[in-house]
Amino acid sequence: MNQMAGVPSPAGARTGEIAFDRKAPGLTGIVVKGFLLSLITFSIYRFWYFTNLRRYFWSRTVVAGSPAEYLGTGKELFLGFLVALAILVPIYILLFVIGLLSPVLATLAAPISFIGLFVLGQYALFRGRRYRASRTRWRGIRLGQDGSGFAYAGRAFLWWLATFASLGLAFPFMRAALERYRIDHTLIGRSRMRSTATGRSILTPWMMLYIVALLPILVSVAALLAATGFDIPSDLLIQDPASEKSKFIFNPDYEDTTLASYGAAVVIAASVSIPLALLLIPYYRARETRAFLNAASLGEARLASSLKARQFYFPYLVYMLAVIGFIIVLGIIFALLVPLIATDGENVGIHAFVIASSVLLYLGAILGTNVLYIRIITVRLWHAVATTMQIENLPELEAVLASTRARSSGLNEGLADALDVGGALEIGF
């Protein structure tokens, strides 16, 4: 983990290690309790569940010998969520009413609402990070974040426009630019962090993903559009007359045409590229995480990450095997219930037992996959990022003064939760 082991370090330039216990004792109880209480409170308890998860992971992340602290509360998140709903619900109602009153504006309501909610979602992501930073403390020093959420949202919107206009080629430069804005507005005490992240540092892994996973689909779709003169027939897909459900099939009238050949090329390209994309995404995420961590600094103190892509692949492989084993166990239990299902329908007691068992089996499956995801993927990814990271020139960090900045409001993350763009935990800095 320490690449500098065995090499004498000059005075004042020692490194700080980051540790995290991968065994995570007590975590399963938090997940089970959070799931069950969220279930019986119609998901209201999830705010306290998220808080408990963060408090657990923060407190077991030891930076240079001292654990971090999470000071947020579930009540703050819940109240922030209610305020966010009070803001969003009138917006949804207004857009709906505009669509009803004006047929002309009705056609614009959908794209306007999409753009508006996208910008608002980016704003919520930035402000949610500000909330988490303001509730994080290390050695009595509170983290913080300044900067404008609207400025961040505007940058994100323009960068996404550039990404679409460039057919995805601008994506790594967008990621780096937004990372710089986030880190450059991150405060540790009264000291400001800086980032030198560049799109070129992650261009190679992105181009691997782009060429293998995205380019074949883009080329095949462009060929299809060119073959149709950029005018795809509206009846290319029709409802299957042999099916009572809303199932669409390729129109037989277009069989043995160039349109059918190009359409088949799109399907083949997608069927090959999408699985390859799923295989390459962990590689890209690992390379991006390492590049961004290595670009972050606080004065002369710098982060140094030796994260490997295989450390992102292994948790998903273990999780997949664990889920397969879990499904097999559920299948065996269900097979034991089949003879009871096949019994005489007048036996009310047996059927009530089967229904209750099926419900419990369903809830158990959801709970089991949640526990496996947190314990295998989240814990292992958190451990991989934390333990492959060092702090170079540690004394510079230890000299940071505590800040007296005001704490951020829980509304910041409540809005992210209301828009479903936030998460309980984020892997990386």
Tab-separated table of C-alpha atoms in Angstrom, residues 52-275:
chain	number	residue	atom	x	y	z
A	52	ASN	CA	-26.512	5.781	10.514
A	53	LEU	CA	-24.704	4.386	7.473
A	54	ARG	CA	-22.651	7.539	7.042
A	55	ARG	CA	-21.831	7.740	10.732
A	56	TYR	CA	-20.641	4.117	10.579
A	57	PHE	CA	-18.424	4.534	7.500
A	58	TRP	CA	-17.056	7.922	8.577
A	59	SER	CA	-16.128	6.704	12.079
A	60	ARG	CA	-14.299	3.647	10.739
A	61	THR	CA	-12.292	5.616	8.193
A	62	VAL	CA	-9.076	6.426	10.054
A	63	VAL	CA	-7.027	9.242	8.488
A	64	ALA	CA	-3.452	9.548	9.793
A	65	GLY	CA	-4.412	7.735	12.980
A	66	SER	CA	-7.610	9.723	13.689
A	67	PRO	CA	-11.145	8.670	12.700
A	68	ALA	CA	-13.517	10.984	10.871
A	69	GLU	CA	-16.847	12.031	12.377
A	70	TYR	CA	-20.241	12.502	10.752
A	71	LEU	CA	-22.382	15.055	12.600
A	72	GLY	CA	-25.520	15.053	10.459
A	73	THR	CA	-28.902	13.895	11.742
A	74	GLY	CA	-31.846	12.120	10.181
A	75	LYS	CA	-34.145	14.918	11.329
A	76	GLU	CA	-32.200	17.447	9.240
A	77	LEU	CA	-32.523	15.287	6.125
A	78	PHE	CA	-36.227	14.656	6.703
A	79	LEU	CA	-37.074	18.334	7.218
A	80	GLY	CA	-34.955	19.237	4.192
A	81	PHE	CA	-36.869	16.679	2.131
A	82	LEU	CA	-40.228	18.168	3.200
A	83	VAL	CA	-39.108	21.681	2.277
A	84	ALA	CA	-37.822	20.390	-1.074
A	85	LEU	CA	-41.207	18.802	-1.776
A	86	ALA	CA	-42.891	22.108	-0.955
A	87	ILE	CA	-40.734	23.668	-3.677
A	88	LEU	CA	-41.036	20.914	-6.291
A	89	VAL	CA	-44.742	20.051	-6.065
A	90	PRO	CA	-45.934	23.552	-7.153
A	91	ILE	CA	-43.470	23.397	-10.061
A	92	TYR	CA	-44.927	20.059	-11.238
A	93	ILE	CA	-48.492	21.402	-10.838
A	94	LEU	CA	-47.648	24.577	-12.762
A	95	LEU	CA	-46.188	22.618	-15.672
A	96	PHE	CA	-49.253	20.342	-15.706
A	97	VAL	CA	-51.670	23.282	-15.734
A	98	ILE	CA	-49.728	25.030	-18.509
A	99	GLY	CA	-49.955	21.860	-20.577
A	100	LEU	CA	-53.735	21.755	-20.104
A	101	LEU	CA	-54.417	25.426	-20.799
A	102	SER	CA	-52.188	25.893	-23.805
A	103	PRO	CA	-51.856	23.150	-26.471
A	104	VAL	CA	-48.944	25.074	-27.978
A	105	LEU	CA	-47.064	25.171	-24.693
A	106	ALA	CA	-48.078	21.561	-23.955
A	107	THR	CA	-45.584	20.320	-26.539
A	108	LEU	CA	-42.871	22.391	-24.842
A	109	ALA	CA	-43.809	21.389	-21.297
A	110	ALA	CA	-41.950	18.080	-21.431
A	111	PRO	CA	-38.576	19.417	-22.687
A	112	ILE	CA	-38.830	22.487	-20.443
A	113	SER	CA	-39.531	20.345	-17.379
A	114	PHE	CA	-36.717	17.950	-18.312
A	115	ILE	CA	-34.174	20.755	-18.691
A	116	GLY	CA	-35.397	22.529	-15.570
A	117	LEU	CA	-35.315	19.415	-13.414
A	118	PHE	CA	-31.917	18.430	-14.818
A	119	VAL	CA	-30.437	21.803	-13.841
A	120	LEU	CA	-32.157	21.610	-10.469
A	121	GLY	CA	-30.759	18.096	-10.013
A	122	GLN	CA	-27.219	19.307	-10.641
A	123	TYR	CA	-27.792	22.133	-8.170
A	124	ALA	CA	-29.036	19.593	-5.616
A	125	LEU	CA	-25.988	17.356	-6.125
A	126	PHE	CA	-23.608	20.233	-5.417
A	127	ARG	CA	-25.559	21.485	-2.415
A	128	GLY	CA	-25.935	17.945	-1.089
A	129	ARG	CA	-22.156	17.592	-1.134
A	130	ARG	CA	-21.941	20.900	0.742
A	131	TYR	CA	-24.222	19.504	3.444
A	132	ARG	CA	-22.145	16.331	3.845
A	133	ALA	CA	-18.929	18.349	3.983
A	134	SER	CA	-20.327	20.677	6.662
A	135	ARG	CA	-21.269	17.634	8.760
A	136	THR	CA	-17.822	16.036	8.502
A	137	ARG	CA	-15.183	16.606	11.174
A	138	TRP	CA	-11.630	15.298	11.644
A	139	ARG	CA	-9.487	16.045	14.682
A	140	GLY	CA	-11.967	18.739	15.627
A	141	ILE	CA	-11.621	20.400	12.207
A	142	ARG	CA	-14.832	20.754	10.246
A	143	LEU	CA	-14.921	20.469	6.483
A	144	GLY	CA	-16.909	22.867	4.369
A	145	GLN	CA	-17.772	23.925	0.855
A	146	ASP	CA	-18.461	27.332	-0.636
A	147	GLY	CA	-19.220	28.285	-4.210
A	148	SER	CA	-22.533	28.708	-6.000
A	149	GLY	CA	-24.843	25.803	-6.630
A	150	PHE	CA	-26.378	27.663	-9.559
A	151	ALA	CA	-22.939	28.303	-11.059
A	152	TYR	CA	-22.164	24.606	-10.763
A	153	ALA	CA	-25.519	23.655	-12.308
A	154	GLY	CA	-24.929	26.079	-15.191
A	155	ARG	CA	-21.491	24.636	-15.842
A	156	ALA	CA	-22.870	21.100	-15.741
A	157	PHE	CA	-25.659	21.997	-18.190
A	158	LEU	CA	-23.267	23.613	-20.685
A	159	TRP	CA	-20.799	20.755	-20.404
A	160	TRP	CA	-23.538	18.192	-21.032
A	161	LEU	CA	-24.586	20.149	-24.128
A	162	ALA	CA	-20.966	20.029	-25.311
A	163	THR	CA	-20.829	16.312	-24.560
A	164	PHE	CA	-23.918	15.579	-26.654
A	165	ALA	CA	-22.742	17.875	-29.445
A	166	SER	CA	-19.387	16.057	-29.555
A	167	LEU	CA	-21.110	12.644	-29.461
A	168	GLY	CA	-19.546	11.888	-26.093
A	169	LEU	CA	-15.954	12.924	-26.818
A	170	ALA	CA	-16.112	15.845	-24.373
A	171	PHE	CA	-17.228	13.625	-21.482
A	172	PRO	CA	-13.824	13.246	-19.710
A	173	PHE	CA	-13.202	16.997	-19.987
A	174	MET	CA	-16.616	17.650	-18.455
A	175	ARG	CA	-15.883	15.276	-15.582
A	176	ALA	CA	-12.538	16.936	-14.898
A	177	ALA	CA	-13.947	20.480	-15.076
A	178	LEU	CA	-16.753	19.705	-12.623
A	179	GLU	CA	-14.320	17.886	-10.327
A	180	ARG	CA	-12.060	20.953	-10.271
A	181	TYR	CA	-14.992	23.172	-9.348
A	182	ARG	CA	-16.040	20.862	-6.497
A	183	ILE	CA	-12.551	20.423	-5.046
A	184	ASP	CA	-11.533	24.081	-5.512
A	185	HIS	CA	-14.513	25.033	-3.340
A	186	THR	CA	-13.822	22.408	-0.668
A	187	LEU	CA	-12.530	23.740	2.646
A	188	ILE	CA	-10.724	21.897	5.424
A	189	GLY	CA	-10.921	24.252	8.341
A	190	ARG	CA	-9.931	27.622	6.923
A	191	SER	CA	-7.742	26.153	4.190
A	192	ARG	CA	-8.900	25.593	0.626
A	193	MET	CA	-8.241	22.468	-1.397
A	194	ARG	CA	-7.130	22.588	-5.015
A	195	SER	CA	-7.464	20.188	-7.925
A	196	THR	CA	-5.373	19.920	-11.067
A	197	ALA	CA	-7.618	17.281	-12.662
A	198	THR	CA	-7.615	17.349	-16.471
A	199	GLY	CA	-9.625	15.588	-19.110
A	200	ARG	CA	-6.413	14.270	-20.668
A	201	SER	CA	-5.639	12.286	-17.493
A	202	ILE	CA	-8.735	10.101	-18.054
A	203	LEU	CA	-8.974	10.377	-21.839
A	204	THR	CA	-7.329	6.982	-22.516
A	205	PRO	CA	-9.691	4.882	-20.344
A	206	TRP	CA	-12.665	6.851	-21.663
A	207	MET	CA	-11.636	6.282	-25.275
A	208	MET	CA	-11.353	2.542	-24.578
A	209	LEU	CA	-14.927	2.581	-23.285
A	210	TYR	CA	-16.035	4.887	-26.086
A	211	ILE	CA	-14.539	2.881	-28.974
A	212	VAL	CA	-15.683	-0.496	-27.686
A	213	ALA	CA	-19.066	0.362	-26.196
A	214	LEU	CA	-20.406	3.593	-27.729
A	215	LEU	CA	-18.858	4.050	-31.156
A	216	PRO	CA	-20.364	0.875	-32.765
A	217	ILE	CA	-23.856	1.963	-31.682
A	218	LEU	CA	-23.338	5.543	-32.895
A	219	VAL	CA	-21.997	4.379	-36.270
A	220	SER	CA	-24.812	1.858	-36.816
A	221	VAL	CA	-27.485	4.414	-35.866
A	222	ALA	CA	-25.893	7.025	-38.174
A	223	ALA	CA	-25.887	4.475	-41.020
A	224	LEU	CA	-29.552	3.709	-40.368
A	225	LEU	CA	-30.445	7.409	-40.445
A	226	ALA	CA	-28.456	7.935	-43.633
A	227	ALA	CA	-30.176	4.961	-45.308
A	228	THR	CA	-33.588	6.423	-44.514
A	229	GLY	CA	-32.647	9.945	-45.509
A	230	PHE	CA	-32.968	10.915	-41.824
A	231	ASP	CA	-36.662	10.090	-42.063
A	232	ILE	CA	-37.386	6.822	-40.227
A	233	PRO	CA	-40.863	5.496	-41.175
A	234	SER	CA	-43.415	5.915	-38.401
A	235	ASP	CA	-44.683	2.357	-38.985
A	236	LEU	CA	-41.259	0.713	-38.702
A	237	LEU	CA	-42.426	-0.893	-35.468
A	238	ILE	CA	-46.022	-2.081	-35.208
A	239	GLN	CA	-48.031	-3.809	-32.514
A	240	ASP	CA	-47.904	-7.584	-32.667
A	241	PRO	CA	-51.356	-8.732	-33.868
A	242	ALA	CA	-50.822	-12.155	-32.274
A	243	SER	CA	-50.304	-10.667	-28.831
A	244	GLU	CA	-52.940	-9.113	-26.592
A	245	LYS	CA	-50.299	-7.096	-24.757
A	246	SER	CA	-48.637	-3.921	-26.056
A	247	LYS	CA	-45.818	-5.779	-27.775
A	248	PHE	CA	-44.137	-4.185	-30.781
A	249	ILE	CA	-42.461	-6.042	-33.636
A	250	PHE	CA	-40.588	-5.081	-36.784
A	251	ASN	CA	-43.005	-4.334	-39.620
A	252	PRO	CA	-42.941	-7.317	-42.063
A	253	ASP	CA	-43.430	-4.890	-44.965
A	254	TYR	CA	-39.817	-3.765	-44.531
A	255	GLU	CA	-38.292	-7.235	-44.582
A	256	ASP	CA	-35.569	-7.868	-47.197
A	257	THR	CA	-34.929	-4.130	-47.507
A	258	THR	CA	-31.824	-2.105	-46.751
A	259	LEU	CA	-33.736	-0.627	-43.838
A	260	ALA	CA	-34.062	-4.078	-42.278
A	261	SER	CA	-30.334	-4.723	-42.746
A	262	TYR	CA	-29.329	-1.467	-41.106
A	263	GLY	CA	-31.839	-2.033	-38.309
A	264	ALA	CA	-30.352	-5.481	-37.684
A	265	ALA	CA	-26.892	-3.877	-37.553
A	266	VAL	CA	-28.097	-1.518	-34.810
A	267	VAL	CA	-29.501	-4.428	-32.804
A	268	ILE	CA	-26.298	-6.475	-33.192
A	269	ALA	CA	-24.100	-3.510	-32.280
A	270	ALA	CA	-26.173	-2.796	-29.173
A	271	SER	CA	-26.262	-6.461	-28.091
A	272	VAL	CA	-22.460	-6.638	-28.247
A	273	SER	CA	-21.542	-3.145	-27.058
A	274	ILE	CA	-23.825	-2.896	-24.020
A	275	PRO	CA	-22.357	-6.000	-22.268
